[in-house]
XYZ file of C-alpha atoms in Angstrom:
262
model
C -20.089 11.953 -34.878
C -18.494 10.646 -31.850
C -15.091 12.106 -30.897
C -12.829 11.133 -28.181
C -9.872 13.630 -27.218
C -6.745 12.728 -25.540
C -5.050 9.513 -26.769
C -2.819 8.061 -24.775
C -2.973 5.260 -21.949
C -6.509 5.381 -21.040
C -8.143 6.918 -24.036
C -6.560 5.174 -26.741
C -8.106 1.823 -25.771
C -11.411 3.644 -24.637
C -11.578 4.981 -28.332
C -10.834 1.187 -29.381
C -13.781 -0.304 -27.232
C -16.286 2.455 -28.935
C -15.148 1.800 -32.319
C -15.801 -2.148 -31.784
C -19.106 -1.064 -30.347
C -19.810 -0.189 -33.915
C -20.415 3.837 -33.094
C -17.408 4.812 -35.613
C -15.905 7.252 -32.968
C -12.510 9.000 -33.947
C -9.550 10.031 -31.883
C -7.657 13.939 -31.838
C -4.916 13.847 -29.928
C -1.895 16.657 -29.987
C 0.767 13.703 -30.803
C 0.530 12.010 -33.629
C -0.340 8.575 -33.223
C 0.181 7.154 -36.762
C -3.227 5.736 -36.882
C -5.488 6.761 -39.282
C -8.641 7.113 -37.202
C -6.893 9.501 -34.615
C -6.561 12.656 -36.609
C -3.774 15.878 -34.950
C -5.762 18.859 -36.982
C -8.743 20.246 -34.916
C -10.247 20.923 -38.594
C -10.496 17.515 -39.263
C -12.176 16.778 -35.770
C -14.760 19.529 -35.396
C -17.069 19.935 -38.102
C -18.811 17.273 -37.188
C -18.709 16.283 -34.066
C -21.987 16.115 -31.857
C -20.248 14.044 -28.433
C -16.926 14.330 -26.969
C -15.397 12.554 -24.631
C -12.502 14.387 -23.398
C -9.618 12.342 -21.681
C -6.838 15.232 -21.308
C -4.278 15.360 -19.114
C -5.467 18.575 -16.630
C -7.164 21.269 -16.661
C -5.114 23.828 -19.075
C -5.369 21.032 -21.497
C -9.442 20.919 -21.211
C -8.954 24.862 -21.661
C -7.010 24.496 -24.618
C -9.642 21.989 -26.284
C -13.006 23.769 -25.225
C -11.985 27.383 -25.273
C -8.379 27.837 -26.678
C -6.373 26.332 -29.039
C -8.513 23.886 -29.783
C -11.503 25.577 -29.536
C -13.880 23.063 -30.042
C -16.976 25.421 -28.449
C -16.147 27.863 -31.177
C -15.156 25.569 -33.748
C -17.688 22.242 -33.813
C -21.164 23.923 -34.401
C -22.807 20.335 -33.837
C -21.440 19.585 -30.380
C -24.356 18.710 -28.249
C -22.864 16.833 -25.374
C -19.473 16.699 -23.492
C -18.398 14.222 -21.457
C -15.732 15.144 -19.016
C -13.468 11.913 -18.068
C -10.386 13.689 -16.858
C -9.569 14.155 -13.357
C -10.154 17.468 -12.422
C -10.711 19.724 -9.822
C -14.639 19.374 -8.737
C -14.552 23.469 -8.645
C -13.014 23.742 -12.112
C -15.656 21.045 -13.377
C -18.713 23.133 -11.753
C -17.511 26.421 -13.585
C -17.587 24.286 -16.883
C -21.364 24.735 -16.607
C -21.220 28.819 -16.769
C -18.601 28.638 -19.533
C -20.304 26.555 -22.097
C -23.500 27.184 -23.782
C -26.670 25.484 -21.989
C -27.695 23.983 -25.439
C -24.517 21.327 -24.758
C -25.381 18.632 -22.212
C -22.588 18.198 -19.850
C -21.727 14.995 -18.221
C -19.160 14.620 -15.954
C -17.986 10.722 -16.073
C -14.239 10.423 -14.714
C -13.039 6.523 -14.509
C -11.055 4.203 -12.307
C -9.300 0.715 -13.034
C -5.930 1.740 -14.543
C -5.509 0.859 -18.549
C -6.026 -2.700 -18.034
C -9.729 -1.853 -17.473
C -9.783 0.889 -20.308
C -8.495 -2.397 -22.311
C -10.739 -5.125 -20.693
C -14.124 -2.996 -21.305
C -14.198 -3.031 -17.137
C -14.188 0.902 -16.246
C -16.071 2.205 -13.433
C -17.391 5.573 -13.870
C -18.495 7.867 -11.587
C -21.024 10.332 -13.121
C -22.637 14.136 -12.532
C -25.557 15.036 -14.744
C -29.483 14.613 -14.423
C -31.133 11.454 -13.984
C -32.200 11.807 -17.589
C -28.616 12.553 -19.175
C -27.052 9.619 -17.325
C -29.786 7.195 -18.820
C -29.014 8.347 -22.253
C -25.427 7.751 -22.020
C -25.030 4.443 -20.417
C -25.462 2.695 -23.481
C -22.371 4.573 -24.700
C -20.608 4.322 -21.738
C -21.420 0.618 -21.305
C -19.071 -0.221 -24.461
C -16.391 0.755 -22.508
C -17.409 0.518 -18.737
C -19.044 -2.286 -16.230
C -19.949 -0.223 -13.809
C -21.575 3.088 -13.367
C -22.529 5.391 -10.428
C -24.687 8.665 -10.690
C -23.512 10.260 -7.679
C -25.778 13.339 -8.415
C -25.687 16.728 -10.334
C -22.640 17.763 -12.746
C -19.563 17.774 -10.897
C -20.369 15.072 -8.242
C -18.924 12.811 -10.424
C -16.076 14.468 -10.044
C -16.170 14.986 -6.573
C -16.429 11.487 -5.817
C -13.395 10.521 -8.356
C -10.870 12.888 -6.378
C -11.896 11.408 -3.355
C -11.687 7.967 -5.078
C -8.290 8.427 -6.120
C -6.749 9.737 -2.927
C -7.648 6.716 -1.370
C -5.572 4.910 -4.499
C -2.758 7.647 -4.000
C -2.873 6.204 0.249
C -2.595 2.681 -0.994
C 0.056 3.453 -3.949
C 2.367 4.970 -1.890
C 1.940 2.878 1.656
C 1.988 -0.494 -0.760
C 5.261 1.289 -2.327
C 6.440 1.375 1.312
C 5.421 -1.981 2.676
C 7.191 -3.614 -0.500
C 10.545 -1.719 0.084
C 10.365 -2.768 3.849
C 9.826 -6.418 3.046
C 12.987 -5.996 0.920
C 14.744 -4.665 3.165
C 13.827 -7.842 5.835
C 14.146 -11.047 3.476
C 10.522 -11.168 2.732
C 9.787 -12.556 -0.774
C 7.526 -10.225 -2.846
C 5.337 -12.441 -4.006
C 3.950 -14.094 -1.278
C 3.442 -11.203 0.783
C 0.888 -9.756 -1.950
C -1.215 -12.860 -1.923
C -1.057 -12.456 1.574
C -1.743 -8.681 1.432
C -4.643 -9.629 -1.293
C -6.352 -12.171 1.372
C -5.810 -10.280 4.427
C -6.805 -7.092 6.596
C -4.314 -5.061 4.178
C -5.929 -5.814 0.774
C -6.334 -2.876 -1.501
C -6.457 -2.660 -5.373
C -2.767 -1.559 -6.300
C -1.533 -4.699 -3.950
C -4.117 -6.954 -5.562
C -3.203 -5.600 -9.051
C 0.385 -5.206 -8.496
C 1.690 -7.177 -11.583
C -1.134 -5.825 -14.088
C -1.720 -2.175 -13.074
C 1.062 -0.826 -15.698
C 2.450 1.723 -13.229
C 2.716 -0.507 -10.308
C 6.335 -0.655 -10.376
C 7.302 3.244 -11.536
C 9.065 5.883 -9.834
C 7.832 9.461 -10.060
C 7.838 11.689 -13.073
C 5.818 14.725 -13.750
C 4.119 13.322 -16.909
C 3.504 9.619 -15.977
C 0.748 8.049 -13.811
C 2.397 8.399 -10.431
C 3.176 11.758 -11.542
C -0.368 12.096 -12.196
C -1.699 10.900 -8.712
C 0.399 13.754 -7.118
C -2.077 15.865 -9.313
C -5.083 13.990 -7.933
C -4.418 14.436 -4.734
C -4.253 18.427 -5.820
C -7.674 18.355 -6.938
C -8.873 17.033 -3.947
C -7.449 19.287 -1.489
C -8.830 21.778 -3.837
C -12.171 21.267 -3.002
C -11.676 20.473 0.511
C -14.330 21.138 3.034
C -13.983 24.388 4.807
C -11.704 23.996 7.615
C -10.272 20.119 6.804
C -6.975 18.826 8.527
C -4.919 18.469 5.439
C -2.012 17.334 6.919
C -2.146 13.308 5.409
C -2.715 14.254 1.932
C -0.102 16.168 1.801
C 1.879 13.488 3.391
C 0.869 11.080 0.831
C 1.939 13.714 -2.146
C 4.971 14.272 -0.595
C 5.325 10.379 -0.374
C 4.942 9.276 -4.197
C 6.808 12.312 -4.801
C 9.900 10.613 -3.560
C 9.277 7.202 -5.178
C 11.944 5.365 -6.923
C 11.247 2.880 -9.741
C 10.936 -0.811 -8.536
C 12.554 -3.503 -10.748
């Protein structure tokens, strides 16, 4: 069995695009979702589950499902291969490998494109593993993905989402910026972002500004903004020795203080 953990923005609708893919995947997820095919009790999750894809939050909720209260190492005796889609720190990922038994193939395969590309089928994933591993799983990953980049062993994946993302976190919060300045001078909204999206400053929240769903939110610890503060975390987590971290911080501290837009 296929089993997807963590249901809510992004893997809710990548559990939807396996299921139409005809693999019969089900959901867990801690809240219950009402939906018969996303189950809330481990017990009815684990028995027979050979793949996971886990889409949790951080990384005490991947504890909790591998090793905790979940326990799905201890509790699904058929689990043969992990895939590892939240965004993590690359050191946490790499010490994945020493905590779980070498029979289970690990894959690490965070995404990008925001939940209208969970819902579209158009993920990008960025993938760890060996050069065998990442040729089995396309064809899963391909239900719910367009495009796919083995960026080397487990964990680069990961490395090369956290760097990924705090380029999204630069653009989030200077777009953010640029908006409430153009506000604040006359400028209509609009046209400046089809002027942003064919010009020098085109990047993919400006381009995607009225279909990203968290375009327009202000921070909170548990929504996607929230989240990119987190990002940003894991990247200055595995920093190279010695790096000026001065900007990222910056940038934290930046969509830290950002107020909804209407």
């Amino acid at each position: 069995m296929i089993g997807l953990a963590g249901c809510g923005r992004m893997g809710r609708p990548m559990l939807a695009a396996l299921r139409d893919g005809g693999t019969g995947a089900i959901g867990f997820d801690v809240v219950d979702k009402g939906v018969g095919h996303i189950v809330g009790n481990v017990m009815a999750f684990a028995p027979r589950l050979e793949t996971l894809f886990s889409v949790v939050r951080d990384a005490a909720e991947t504890d909790a499902l591998l090793f905790d209260k979940q326990n799905l190492i201890g509790t699904a005796p058929n689990l043969a291969r992990i895939f590892i889609c939240s965004t993590l720190s690359p050191h946490y990922v790499r010490d994945l490998r020493a905590r779980i038994p070498d029979h289970i193939t690990l894959i690490d395969a965070p995404m990008s494109g925001a939940q209208v590309a969970a819902e579209n089928r158009a993920l990008s994933f960025m993938l760890g593993g060996t050069s065998a591993d990442i040729d089995d799983a396309i064809p899963l990953l391909a239900l719910m993905g367009q495009h796919f980049h083995h960026m080397g062993d487990f964990g680069a994946g990961m490395q090369a989402k956290v760097l990924n993302n705090m380029l999204a976190a630069w653009h989030t919060a200077m777009t953010r910026l640029v908006l409430d300045w153009a506000d604040a001078t006359g400028l209509d909204q609009d046209k400046l972002l089809q002027l942003i999206h064919t010009s020098s400053g085109q990047n993919w929240l400006a381009s995607g500004f009225d279909s990203i769903e968290f375009a327009r939110d202000g921070y909170a610890p548990d929504n996607t903004i929230g989240i990119l503060v987190k990002d940003v975390a894991a990247a200055l987590d595995a920093a190279p020795e010695g790096a000026d971290q001065a900007l990222p911080r910056t940038i934290q501290d930046t969509i830290h203080a950002l107020k909804p837009r209407p």
